[in-house]
């Protein structure tokens, strides 16, 4: 990844977002990747990439807790990324109703 350009990185991260270990995370992270990741600055993209390294069951618990107004769910280092993903998922869910 030393010489990886931004577009290649975004494509790789989108694939990682869509091909998780559990379908629930595919459906949360995949649409987020498609709609939001290209707009992230480098620091936010770095954080999101570290988030993708986390266990799917942990991620699902942290994100679903945040959609129920638990802003403290998940490790503090991931709070900005978790808030962004959970907010996107919640808004997407509301718009599909």
mmCIF file of C-alpha atoms in Angstrom:
data_model
loop_
_atom_site.group_PDB
_atom_site.id
_atom_site.type_symbol
_atom_site.label_atom_id
_atom_site.label_comp_id
_atom_site.label_asym_id
_atom_site.label_seq_id
_atom_site.Cartn_x
_atom_site.Cartn_y
_atom_site.Cartn_z
ATOM 1 C CA UNK A 1 0.000 0.000 0.000
ATOM 2 C CA UNK A 2 3.036 2.277 0.076
ATOM 3 C CA UNK A 3 2.525 3.546 -3.470
ATOM 4 C CA UNK A 4 -1.223 2.969 -3.697
ATOM 5 C CA UNK A 5 -3.089 5.880 -5.264
ATOM 6 C CA UNK A 6 -6.315 7.203 -3.741
ATOM 7 C CA UNK A 7 -8.638 5.643 -6.342
ATOM 8 C CA UNK A 8 -7.090 2.213 -5.885
ATOM 9 C CA UNK A 9 -7.339 2.587 -2.120
ATOM 10 C CA UNK A 10 -11.008 3.583 -2.348
ATOM 11 C CA UNK A 11 -11.786 0.597 -4.587
ATOM 12 C CA UNK A 12 -9.979 -1.787 -2.234
ATOM 13 C CA UNK A 13 -11.796 -0.349 0.779
ATOM 14 C CA UNK A 14 -15.159 -0.548 -1.012
ATOM 15 C CA UNK A 15 -14.579 -4.235 -1.710
ATOM 16 C CA UNK A 16 -13.660 -4.784 1.950
ATOM 17 C CA UNK A 17 -16.830 -2.926 2.930
ATOM 18 C CA UNK A 18 -19.096 -5.062 0.728
ATOM 19 C CA UNK A 19 -17.439 -8.409 1.469
ATOM 20 C CA UNK A 20 -17.531 -8.686 5.242
ATOM 21 C CA UNK A 21 -17.962 -11.792 7.364
ATOM 22 C CA UNK A 22 -21.639 -11.162 8.077
ATOM 23 C CA UNK A 23 -24.346 -9.925 5.713
ATOM 24 C CA UNK A 24 -25.532 -7.232 8.148
ATOM 25 C CA UNK A 25 -22.165 -5.505 7.895
ATOM 26 C CA UNK A 26 -22.174 -5.815 4.081
ATOM 27 C CA UNK A 27 -25.485 -3.952 4.091
ATOM 28 C CA UNK A 28 -24.226 -1.240 6.433
ATOM 29 C CA UNK A 29 -20.661 -0.680 5.245
ATOM 30 C CA UNK A 30 -21.181 -1.325 1.526
ATOM 31 C CA UNK A 31 -23.673 1.467 0.853
ATOM 32 C CA UNK A 32 -21.672 3.786 3.130
ATOM 33 C CA UNK A 33 -18.539 3.063 1.083
ATOM 34 C CA UNK A 34 -20.345 3.721 -2.188
ATOM 35 C CA UNK A 35 -21.916 6.975 -1.044
ATOM 36 C CA UNK A 36 -19.460 8.508 1.405
ATOM 37 C CA UNK A 37 -15.886 7.233 1.292
ATOM 38 C CA UNK A 38 -14.732 9.267 -1.706
ATOM 39 C CA UNK A 39 -15.582 12.425 0.251
ATOM 40 C CA UNK A 40 -13.496 11.498 3.309
ATOM 41 C CA UNK A 41 -10.244 13.365 3.850
ATOM 42 C CA UNK A 42 -7.064 11.335 4.307
ATOM 43 C CA UNK A 43 -7.271 11.271 8.124
ATOM 44 C CA UNK A 44 -10.902 10.106 8.070
ATOM 45 C CA UNK A 45 -10.062 7.524 5.415
ATOM 46 C CA UNK A 46 -7.197 6.218 7.582
ATOM 47 C CA UNK A 47 -9.579 5.919 10.535
ATOM 48 C CA UNK A 48 -12.217 4.191 8.431
ATOM 49 C CA UNK A 49 -9.616 1.729 7.151
ATOM 50 C CA UNK A 50 -8.676 0.853 10.735
ATOM 51 C CA UNK A 51 -12.387 0.431 11.450
ATOM 52 C CA UNK A 52 -12.588 -2.107 8.610
ATOM 53 C CA UNK A 53 -9.947 -4.164 10.430
ATOM 54 C CA UNK A 54 -12.287 -4.697 13.388
ATOM 55 C CA UNK A 55 -14.360 -7.803 14.020
ATOM 56 C CA UNK A 56 -17.761 -7.733 12.278
ATOM 57 C CA UNK A 57 -19.696 -8.708 15.388
ATOM 58 C CA UNK A 58 -18.075 -5.889 17.360
ATOM 59 C CA UNK A 59 -18.719 -3.409 14.546
ATOM 60 C CA UNK A 60 -22.346 -4.439 14.283
ATOM 61 C CA UNK A 61 -22.847 -4.026 18.034
ATOM 62 C CA UNK A 62 -21.162 -0.603 18.082
ATOM 63 C CA UNK A 63 -23.014 0.742 15.045
ATOM 64 C CA UNK A 64 -26.422 -0.638 15.986
ATOM 65 C CA UNK A 65 -26.048 0.778 19.514
ATOM 66 C CA UNK A 66 -25.331 4.195 17.999
ATOM 67 C CA UNK A 67 -28.481 4.017 15.884
ATOM 68 C CA UNK A 68 -30.328 3.748 19.209
ATOM 69 C CA UNK A 69 -28.758 6.987 20.501
ATOM 70 C CA UNK A 70 -25.811 5.452 22.392
ATOM 71 C CA UNK A 71 -23.120 7.906 21.284
ATOM 72 C CA UNK A 72 -20.515 6.187 23.461
ATOM 73 C CA UNK A 73 -20.673 2.779 21.780
ATOM 74 C CA UNK A 74 -17.314 1.436 20.619
ATOM 75 C CA UNK A 75 -13.698 2.356 21.383
ATOM 76 C CA UNK A 76 -13.031 6.097 21.651
ATOM 77 C CA UNK A 77 -10.494 6.048 18.803
ATOM 78 C CA UNK A 78 -13.274 4.993 16.410
ATOM 79 C CA UNK A 79 -15.997 7.368 17.639
ATOM 80 C CA UNK A 80 -15.843 9.756 14.643
ATOM 81 C CA UNK A 81 -15.988 6.924 12.080
ATOM 82 C CA UNK A 82 -18.659 5.018 13.999
ATOM 83 C CA UNK A 83 -20.798 8.133 14.331
ATOM 84 C CA UNK A 84 -20.485 8.795 10.602
ATOM 85 C CA UNK A 85 -21.359 5.241 9.554
ATOM 86 C CA UNK A 86 -24.202 4.935 12.088
ATOM 87 C CA UNK A 87 -25.643 8.304 11.063
ATOM 88 C CA UNK A 88 -25.543 7.287 7.411
ATOM 89 C CA UNK A 89 -27.170 3.919 8.155
ATOM 90 C CA UNK A 90 -29.891 5.527 10.246
ATOM 91 C CA UNK A 91 -30.674 8.142 7.611
ATOM 92 C CA UNK A 92 -30.694 5.515 4.882
ATOM 93 C CA UNK A 93 -33.104 3.368 6.905
ATOM 94 C CA UNK A 94 -35.412 6.323 7.491
ATOM 95 C CA UNK A 95 -35.414 7.204 3.775
ATOM 96 C CA UNK A 96 -36.342 3.629 2.784
ATOM 97 C CA UNK A 97 -39.532 3.687 4.827
#
